[in-house]
């Protein structure tokens, strides 16, 4: 990242800090990629690795050292020289020495001791996190057309919880995605998981078996992204509406400079002008608003996942506690009741089994007076 040492050219495509360590000035992503490709030698972003002799010769030339000095350095700094176990014995990478002094090992030892004392083994969340980590490194496609082209742009995007969620709203991203510059904003929208899209509207206490299978996202498909004064609306379906018009009409009424509009399905990331580190807006379901922050823009390299089919790629997902059934305290709540004489609280959550056993007879007839609504837990995305 370039530092800010003087007046900034608003037309530059090299990002400089607008506010140090916070966000950059506006730059065009496609032009930024082109600037890098002009300055770099093709070998610097090529997926083809140099053979060892060529790499050694180039390294010695850049460092201004002789071949003999490089050979000595390779012997001294070799990984083999760090071996602390017999050559024919593979070490246990999970074992930490009893009295470590390295800070990372001290922390790891504390965590291992805590897990041992609590009798906690690796759960499905830890396994899933390891799987996400494995996906990000070095995977190549079986077919050539699925290969990410050399010189492609990779963006790291944090999507935060909706503004209505108080806890962790401004601290932790709900999810982190890797997107290619050739992706459209519509593909980003499809990759974002939000519990608001899964809600089922209606009261179904009299007909719990007839709760509709459609979800909010099937009926209310309108959404928009807001980047640098432009509303990018999702207009892929006949049901979509331009929900940004509310703001546009307000601007017209108060003589405020108007924002412009575009279609997210026609806009690729390389077409955008953005600030890295600056919060932008994703709005769907009418008023469910998420902050979207682009935290990194870079070129691909050989150690990236190079399979196009795996992008957009989820690389991090925040885990949230699930809301358990108020009766069994085992299963996740699927029904929310109000004005319920059988419930310990108002409103109250029930899993499907407890809900039916408590509120209906053996023939499925409703017992008592209450209102029941399908409930989708935020922890469903864990």
Tab-separated table of C-alpha atoms in Angstrom:
chain	number	residue	atom	x	y	z
A	1	UNK	CA	0.000	0.000	0.000
A	2	UNK	CA	1.373	3.382	-0.928
A	3	UNK	CA	1.777	5.933	1.855
A	4	UNK	CA	0.297	9.393	1.814
A	5	UNK	CA	3.110	11.950	1.581
A	6	UNK	CA	1.458	14.809	-0.277
A	7	UNK	CA	-1.532	15.824	-2.354
A	8	UNK	CA	-3.336	12.858	-3.868
A	9	UNK	CA	-4.162	12.623	-7.555
A	10	UNK	CA	-7.850	11.704	-7.708
A	11	UNK	CA	-7.283	9.953	-11.053
A	12	UNK	CA	-4.497	7.661	-9.852
A	13	UNK	CA	-5.071	3.919	-9.877
A	14	UNK	CA	-2.492	3.245	-7.164
A	15	UNK	CA	-4.297	3.095	-3.792
A	16	UNK	CA	-2.929	5.416	-1.132
A	17	UNK	CA	-4.133	5.783	2.421
A	18	UNK	CA	-6.870	8.337	2.894
A	19	UNK	CA	-6.733	7.660	6.641
A	20	UNK	CA	-3.590	5.775	7.775
A	21	UNK	CA	-4.277	2.107	8.543
A	22	UNK	CA	-8.030	2.632	8.001
A	23	UNK	CA	-8.919	2.953	4.315
A	24	UNK	CA	-7.472	4.002	0.982
A	25	UNK	CA	-8.521	6.607	-1.526
A	26	UNK	CA	-10.793	5.636	-4.403
A	27	UNK	CA	-9.185	3.612	-7.178
A	28	UNK	CA	-10.421	1.579	-10.142
A	29	UNK	CA	-9.865	-2.148	-9.567
A	30	UNK	CA	-9.379	-3.048	-13.244
A	31	UNK	CA	-6.895	-0.229	-13.796
A	32	UNK	CA	-5.075	-1.167	-10.593
A	33	UNK	CA	-4.642	-4.697	-11.944
A	34	UNK	CA	-3.374	-3.322	-15.265
A	35	UNK	CA	-0.843	-1.118	-13.439
A	36	UNK	CA	0.556	-4.155	-11.672
A	37	UNK	CA	0.720	-6.218	-14.849
A	38	UNK	CA	2.625	-3.410	-16.586
A	39	UNK	CA	5.200	-3.197	-13.820
A	40	UNK	CA	5.693	-6.900	-13.097
A	41	UNK	CA	7.595	-9.346	-15.231
A	42	UNK	CA	5.306	-12.212	-16.374
A	43	UNK	CA	7.422	-14.674	-14.406
A	44	UNK	CA	6.458	-12.875	-11.180
A	45	UNK	CA	2.777	-13.815	-11.455
A	46	UNK	CA	3.108	-16.952	-13.557
A	47	UNK	CA	1.888	-20.246	-12.109
A	48	UNK	CA	4.898	-22.056	-13.595
A	49	UNK	CA	7.601	-22.448	-10.981
A	50	UNK	CA	11.225	-21.929	-11.899
A	51	UNK	CA	13.556	-24.906	-11.665
A	52	UNK	CA	15.887	-24.847	-8.674
A	53	UNK	CA	19.042	-23.941	-10.590
A	54	UNK	CA	17.382	-20.969	-12.319
A	55	UNK	CA	15.894	-19.781	-9.022
A	56	UNK	CA	19.278	-20.006	-7.278
A	57	UNK	CA	21.011	-18.101	-10.055
A	58	UNK	CA	18.395	-15.326	-10.043
A	59	UNK	CA	18.393	-15.133	-6.247
A	60	UNK	CA	22.196	-14.875	-6.076
A	61	UNK	CA	22.155	-12.162	-8.738
A	62	UNK	CA	19.518	-10.092	-6.933
A	63	UNK	CA	21.283	-10.438	-3.579
A	64	UNK	CA	24.715	-9.733	-5.050
A	65	UNK	CA	26.369	-12.880	-3.727
A	66	UNK	CA	28.462	-15.621	-5.231
A	67	UNK	CA	27.243	-19.117	-5.954
A	68	UNK	CA	29.544	-20.519	-3.238
A	69	UNK	CA	28.033	-18.173	-0.624
A	70	UNK	CA	24.534	-19.193	-1.661
A	71	UNK	CA	25.442	-22.866	-1.345
A	72	UNK	CA	26.765	-22.282	2.181
A	73	UNK	CA	23.611	-20.378	3.135
A	74	UNK	CA	21.377	-23.145	1.817
A	75	UNK	CA	23.257	-25.670	3.929
A	76	UNK	CA	23.157	-23.548	7.098
A	77	UNK	CA	19.509	-22.426	6.715
A	78	UNK	CA	18.219	-25.770	5.501
A	79	UNK	CA	15.150	-27.208	7.173
A	80	UNK	CA	17.174	-30.349	7.767
A	81	UNK	CA	19.454	-28.393	10.112
A	82	UNK	CA	16.437	-27.691	12.348
A	83	UNK	CA	15.691	-31.387	12.861
A	84	UNK	CA	15.459	-32.333	16.546
A	85	UNK	CA	14.442	-35.954	16.081
A	86	UNK	CA	15.988	-38.997	14.402
A	87	UNK	CA	15.829	-38.919	10.631
A	88	UNK	CA	13.883	-42.172	10.442
A	89	UNK	CA	11.307	-41.040	13.034
A	90	UNK	CA	8.388	-38.786	12.212
A	91	UNK	CA	7.578	-36.276	14.978
A	92	UNK	CA	4.145	-35.904	16.545
A	93	UNK	CA	3.042	-32.448	15.433
A	94	UNK	CA	0.340	-32.345	18.125
A	95	UNK	CA	2.788	-32.818	21.005
A	96	UNK	CA	3.989	-29.687	22.816
A	97	UNK	CA	7.053	-29.843	25.142
A	98	UNK	CA	6.209	-29.768	28.865
A	99	UNK	CA	7.824	-26.370	29.574
A	100	UNK	CA	7.788	-24.361	26.337
A	101	UNK	CA	9.277	-20.873	26.227
A	102	UNK	CA	8.127	-19.891	22.742
A	103	UNK	CA	4.976	-17.782	23.148
A	104	UNK	CA	3.047	-19.585	20.434
A	105	UNK	CA	3.788	-22.932	22.083
A	106	UNK	CA	2.844	-21.540	25.508
A	107	UNK	CA	-0.573	-20.542	24.159
A	108	UNK	CA	-0.982	-23.852	22.393
A	109	UNK	CA	-0.058	-25.725	25.582
A	110	UNK	CA	-2.669	-23.755	27.556
A	111	UNK	CA	-5.332	-24.618	24.991
A	112	UNK	CA	-4.396	-28.292	24.984
A	113	UNK	CA	-4.484	-28.424	28.801
A	114	UNK	CA	-7.887	-26.711	28.820
A	115	UNK	CA	-9.268	-29.182	26.295
A	116	UNK	CA	-7.881	-32.098	28.288
A	117	UNK	CA	-9.363	-30.802	31.560
A	118	UNK	CA	-12.728	-30.110	29.938
A	119	UNK	CA	-12.665	-33.382	27.998
A	120	UNK	CA	-13.354	-31.438	24.811
A	121	UNK	CA	-12.403	-33.062	21.516
A	122	UNK	CA	-12.298	-31.490	18.081
A	123	UNK	CA	-15.862	-30.641	17.148
A	124	UNK	CA	-17.471	-30.235	13.741
A	125	UNK	CA	-16.779	-26.485	13.748
A	126	UNK	CA	-13.027	-27.044	14.097
A	127	UNK	CA	-13.093	-29.679	11.383
A	128	UNK	CA	-15.052	-27.327	9.119
A	129	UNK	CA	-12.530	-24.532	9.741
A	130	UNK	CA	-9.712	-26.893	8.758
A	131	UNK	CA	-11.609	-27.815	5.612
A	132	UNK	CA	-11.992	-24.142	4.669
A	133	UNK	CA	-8.266	-23.638	5.191
A	134	UNK	CA	-7.409	-26.590	2.980
A	135	UNK	CA	-9.594	-25.250	0.180
A	136	UNK	CA	-7.673	-21.987	-0.070
A	137	UNK	CA	-4.286	-23.430	-0.911
A	138	UNK	CA	-2.900	-24.824	-4.135
A	139	UNK	CA	-5.951	-26.672	-5.531
A	140	UNK	CA	-5.796	-26.954	-9.314
A	141	UNK	CA	-8.700	-27.913	-11.595
A	142	UNK	CA	-8.831	-31.134	-13.561
A	143	UNK	CA	-9.904	-29.325	-16.744
A	144	UNK	CA	-7.925	-26.495	-18.317
A	145	UNK	CA	-10.899	-24.137	-18.890
A	146	UNK	CA	-11.561	-24.142	-15.127
A	147	UNK	CA	-8.127	-22.698	-14.370
A	148	UNK	CA	-8.060	-19.176	-12.930
A	149	UNK	CA	-6.155	-17.129	-15.546
A	150	UNK	CA	-2.769	-15.684	-14.665
A	151	UNK	CA	-2.987	-12.049	-13.645
A	152	UNK	CA	-6.528	-12.376	-12.299
A	153	UNK	CA	-7.516	-10.182	-9.364
A	154	UNK	CA	-8.539	-11.704	-6.029
A	155	UNK	CA	-10.578	-9.624	-3.571
A	156	UNK	CA	-11.024	-10.414	0.105
A	157	UNK	CA	-14.472	-9.268	1.254
A	158	UNK	CA	-15.852	-9.167	4.787
A	159	UNK	CA	-19.631	-9.267	5.160
A	160	UNK	CA	-20.897	-8.190	8.582
A	161	UNK	CA	-24.038	-8.996	10.514
A	162	UNK	CA	-27.149	-6.887	9.865
A	163	UNK	CA	-27.339	-3.589	11.704
A	164	UNK	CA	-30.193	-4.897	13.874
A	165	UNK	CA	-27.860	-7.384	15.556
A	166	UNK	CA	-26.238	-5.563	18.469
A	167	UNK	CA	-23.643	-8.116	19.473
A	168	UNK	CA	-20.540	-8.253	17.248
A	169	UNK	CA	-22.163	-5.924	14.698
A	170	UNK	CA	-19.125	-3.695	14.414
A	171	UNK	CA	-16.482	-6.162	15.543
A	172	UNK	CA	-16.590	-9.463	13.719
A	173	UNK	CA	-17.479	-10.225	10.133
A	174	UNK	CA	-20.233	-12.750	9.644
A	175	UNK	CA	-18.291	-14.264	6.758
A	176	UNK	CA	-15.168	-13.663	4.664
A	177	UNK	CA	-15.209	-14.431	0.947
A	178	UNK	CA	-12.612	-14.557	-1.810
A	179	UNK	CA	-13.948	-13.215	-5.110
A	180	UNK	CA	-12.314	-12.928	-8.519
A	181	UNK	CA	-12.281	-9.656	-10.421
A	182	UNK	CA	-14.345	-11.271	-13.181
A	183	UNK	CA	-17.187	-12.046	-10.774
A	184	UNK	CA	-20.288	-9.882	-10.816
A	185	UNK	CA	-21.920	-8.285	-7.809
A	186	UNK	CA	-24.856	-10.663	-8.321
A	187	UNK	CA	-22.512	-13.588	-7.635
A	188	UNK	CA	-21.426	-11.908	-4.424
A	189	UNK	CA	-25.071	-11.465	-3.460
A	190	UNK	CA	-25.768	-15.167	-4.066
A	191	UNK	CA	-22.788	-16.137	-1.893
A	192	UNK	CA	-23.958	-14.121	1.121
A	193	UNK	CA	-25.902	-16.191	3.658
A	194	UNK	CA	-28.346	-14.309	5.855
A	195	UNK	CA	-31.033	-15.705	8.121
A	196	UNK	CA	-33.449	-13.041	6.833
A	197	UNK	CA	-33.541	-14.812	3.469
A	198	UNK	CA	-34.741	-18.030	5.133
A	199	UNK	CA	-37.653	-16.626	7.124
A	200	UNK	CA	-41.167	-17.944	6.505
A	201	UNK	CA	-43.917	-15.395	7.052
A	202	UNK	CA	-47.254	-16.354	8.552
A	203	UNK	CA	-48.984	-17.948	11.550
A	204	UNK	CA	-49.413	-21.732	11.361
A	205	UNK	CA	-50.709	-22.930	14.739
A	206	UNK	CA	-53.799	-24.481	13.116
A	207	UNK	CA	-51.925	-26.041	10.193
A	208	UNK	CA	-48.347	-26.821	11.279
A	209	UNK	CA	-47.988	-29.477	8.566
A	210	UNK	CA	-48.920	-26.967	5.880
A	211	UNK	CA	-46.188	-24.436	6.618
A	212	UNK	CA	-45.072	-23.347	3.147
A	213	UNK	CA	-41.724	-24.491	1.847
A	214	UNK	CA	-40.950	-21.184	0.166
A	215	UNK	CA	-38.711	-18.723	1.985
A	216	UNK	CA	-38.436	-14.957	1.978
A	217	UNK	CA	-35.696	-14.965	-0.634
A	218	UNK	CA	-38.043	-16.705	-3.086
A	219	UNK	CA	-40.658	-13.959	-2.796
A	220	UNK	CA	-38.672	-10.820	-2.039
A	221	UNK	CA	-35.772	-10.965	-4.491
A	222	UNK	CA	-34.943	-7.273	-4.622
A	223	UNK	CA	-31.610	-6.109	-3.232
A	224	UNK	CA	-28.842	-3.625	-3.896
A	225	UNK	CA	-25.200	-2.858	-3.188
A	226	UNK	CA	-24.084	0.707	-2.639
A	227	UNK	CA	-20.524	1.509	-3.753
A	228	UNK	CA	-19.193	5.053	-4.049
A	229	UNK	CA	-22.427	6.844	-4.873
A	230	UNK	CA	-23.883	4.120	-7.098
A	231	UNK	CA	-26.798	1.802	-6.274
A	232	UNK	CA	-26.332	-1.580	-7.978
A	233	UNK	CA	-29.770	-3.220	-8.012
A	234	UNK	CA	-30.515	-6.885	-8.547
A	235	UNK	CA	-32.845	-6.936	-11.568
A	236	UNK	CA	-32.349	-10.530	-12.710
A	237	UNK	CA	-35.944	-11.600	-12.113
A	238	UNK	CA	-39.323	-10.146	-13.137
A	239	UNK	CA	-40.265	-9.868	-9.439
A	240	UNK	CA	-37.316	-7.598	-8.671
A	241	UNK	CA	-38.006	-3.952	-7.848
A	242	UNK	CA	-35.678	-0.984	-7.708
A	243	UNK	CA	-35.707	-0.523	-3.924
A	244	UNK	CA	-33.058	2.203	-4.141
A	245	UNK	CA	-35.692	4.543	-5.603
A	246	UNK	CA	-36.764	5.483	-2.073
A	247	UNK	CA	-33.414	7.191	-1.552
A	248	UNK	CA	-33.358	8.665	-5.059
A	249	UNK	CA	-36.802	10.212	-4.602
A	250	UNK	CA	-35.772	11.617	-1.213
A	251	UNK	CA	-32.744	13.249	-2.870
A	252	UNK	CA	-34.947	14.794	-5.537
A	253	UNK	CA	-37.371	16.154	-2.929
A	254	UNK	CA	-34.598	17.862	-0.960
A	255	UNK	CA	-32.410	18.908	-3.931
A	256	UNK	CA	-29.561	16.673	-2.789
A	257	UNK	CA	-27.008	15.622	-5.448
A	258	UNK	CA	-28.382	12.422	-6.932
A	259	UNK	CA	-26.755	9.025	-6.687
A	260	UNK	CA	-26.588	6.963	-9.864
A	261	UNK	CA	-27.914	3.463	-10.480
A	262	UNK	CA	-26.738	0.296	-12.174
A	263	UNK	CA	-27.441	-3.441	-12.315
A	264	UNK	CA	-25.429	-5.755	-10.118
A	265	UNK	CA	-25.692	-8.599	-12.625
A	266	UNK	CA	-23.965	-6.436	-15.264
A	267	UNK	CA	-21.229	-5.070	-12.997
A	268	UNK	CA	-17.986	-6.928	-12.424
A	269	UNK	CA	-15.555	-6.144	-9.637
A	270	UNK	CA	-12.940	-4.988	-12.140
A	271	UNK	CA	-15.437	-2.313	-13.220
A	272	UNK	CA	-15.775	-0.844	-9.721
A	273	UNK	CA	-14.152	2.163	-8.114
A	274	UNK	CA	-13.736	1.428	-4.409
A	275	UNK	CA	-11.772	2.170	-1.271
A	276	UNK	CA	-10.041	-0.731	0.468
A	277	UNK	CA	-11.054	-0.824	4.129
A	278	UNK	CA	-14.102	1.418	3.637
A	279	UNK	CA	-17.600	0.207	4.682
A	280	UNK	CA	-20.137	-0.188	1.879
A	281	UNK	CA	-23.753	-1.339	2.025
A	282	UNK	CA	-25.647	-4.456	1.040
A	283	UNK	CA	-29.426	-4.198	1.536
A	284	UNK	CA	-31.989	-6.952	0.983
A	285	UNK	CA	-35.389	-7.994	2.306
A	286	UNK	CA	-36.347	-4.331	2.355
A	287	UNK	CA	-34.430	-3.217	5.432
A	288	UNK	CA	-31.861	-5.917	6.280
A	289	UNK	CA	-28.609	-3.976	5.931
A	290	UNK	CA	-25.093	-5.430	6.030
A	291	UNK	CA	-21.758	-3.679	5.981
A	292	UNK	CA	-19.469	-4.947	3.221
A	293	UNK	CA	-15.753	-4.147	3.471
A	294	UNK	CA	-13.146	-5.000	0.841
A	295	UNK	CA	-10.006	-5.680	2.863
A	296	UNK	CA	-7.566	-6.762	0.149
A	297	UNK	CA	-7.094	-6.543	-3.625
A	298	UNK	CA	-4.237	-8.530	-5.128
A	299	UNK	CA	-3.127	-10.686	-8.040
A	300	UNK	CA	-3.393	-14.448	-7.931
A	301	UNK	CA	-0.310	-16.564	-7.350
A	302	UNK	CA	0.580	-20.226	-7.712
A	303	UNK	CA	-0.279	-21.067	-4.091
A	304	UNK	CA	-3.880	-19.873	-4.422
A	305	UNK	CA	-6.787	-22.154	-5.175
A	306	UNK	CA	-6.801	-22.056	-8.982
A	307	UNK	CA	-10.123	-23.803	-9.602
A	308	UNK	CA	-12.719	-21.318	-10.873
A	309	UNK	CA	-15.558	-23.566	-9.754
A	310	UNK	CA	-14.642	-23.076	-6.078
A	311	UNK	CA	-15.108	-19.303	-6.244
A	312	UNK	CA	-16.690	-17.357	-4.599
A	313	UNK	CA	-14.783	-19.077	-1.807
A	314	UNK	CA	-15.802	-18.968	1.822
A	315	UNK	CA	-12.635	-18.754	3.938
A	316	UNK	CA	-14.031	-17.744	7.323
A	317	UNK	CA	-17.385	-17.975	9.049
A	318	UNK	CA	-18.282	-16.685	12.467
A	319	UNK	CA	-19.986	-19.194	14.749
A	320	UNK	CA	-22.917	-18.064	16.861
A	321	UNK	CA	-24.656	-19.911	19.707
A	322	UNK	CA	-27.834	-21.694	18.707
A	323	UNK	CA	-31.136	-21.125	20.514
A	324	UNK	CA	-32.226	-24.442	21.996
A	325	UNK	CA	-35.717	-25.707	22.632
A	326	UNK	CA	-37.141	-24.415	25.950
A	327	UNK	CA	-38.388	-27.913	26.848
A	328	UNK	CA	-35.685	-30.427	25.953
A	329	UNK	CA	-32.716	-28.010	25.757
A	330	UNK	CA	-31.187	-30.339	23.163
A	331	UNK	CA	-32.494	-29.518	19.720
A	332	UNK	CA	-32.472	-26.160	17.940
A	333	UNK	CA	-35.712	-24.201	18.120
A	334	UNK	CA	-37.919	-24.451	15.029
A	335	UNK	CA	-41.169	-22.916	16.284
A	336	UNK	CA	-41.788	-19.679	18.154
A	337	UNK	CA	-45.053	-19.361	20.067
A	338	UNK	CA	-46.794	-16.366	21.614
A	339	UNK	CA	-49.711	-16.137	24.053
A	340	UNK	CA	-49.051	-19.792	24.790
A	341	UNK	CA	-50.568	-21.184	28.003
A	342	UNK	CA	-48.316	-24.262	27.801
A	343	UNK	CA	-45.071	-22.305	27.452
A	344	UNK	CA	-42.784	-21.252	30.320
A	345	UNK	CA	-42.236	-17.836	28.710
A	346	UNK	CA	-43.756	-15.531	26.138
A	347	UNK	CA	-42.516	-15.776	23.409
A	348	UNK	CA	-41.050	-19.263	23.605
A	349	UNK	CA	-38.982	-21.528	21.342
A	350	UNK	CA	-39.699	-25.216	20.709
A	351	UNK	CA	-38.065	-27.888	18.624
A	352	UNK	CA	-40.448	-29.620	16.218
A	353	UNK	CA	-40.922	-32.719	18.352
A	354	UNK	CA	-41.606	-30.926	21.646
A	355	UNK	CA	-43.845	-28.422	19.887
A	356	UNK	CA	-46.117	-31.114	18.478
A	357	UNK	CA	-46.184	-33.272	21.624
A	358	UNK	CA	-47.143	-30.325	23.817
A	359	UNK	CA	-49.615	-28.492	21.582
A	360	UNK	CA	-51.486	-31.224	19.634
A	361	UNK	CA	-53.271	-34.448	20.488
A	362	UNK	CA	-52.544	-37.801	18.868
A	363	UNK	CA	-54.832	-36.925	15.958
A	364	UNK	CA	-53.093	-33.617	15.296
A	365	UNK	CA	-55.835	-31.391	16.741
A	366	UNK	CA	-54.754	-28.113	18.291
A	367	UNK	CA	-54.877	-27.892	22.105
A	368	UNK	CA	-55.552	-24.530	23.708
A	369	UNK	CA	-55.048	-21.089	22.249
A	370	UNK	CA	-51.658	-19.919	20.995
A	371	UNK	CA	-49.955	-18.529	17.932
A	372	UNK	CA	-47.076	-20.359	16.240
A	373	UNK	CA	-44.533	-19.057	13.764
A	374	UNK	CA	-41.753	-20.946	11.962
A	375	UNK	CA	-38.390	-19.944	13.404
A	376	UNK	CA	-35.003	-20.012	11.661
A	377	UNK	CA	-32.039	-19.890	14.015
A	378	UNK	CA	-28.987	-17.816	13.110
A	379	UNK	CA	-26.864	-20.755	14.180
A	380	UNK	CA	-28.245	-22.750	11.258
A	381	UNK	CA	-25.327	-21.341	9.234
A	382	UNK	CA	-22.765	-22.822	11.611
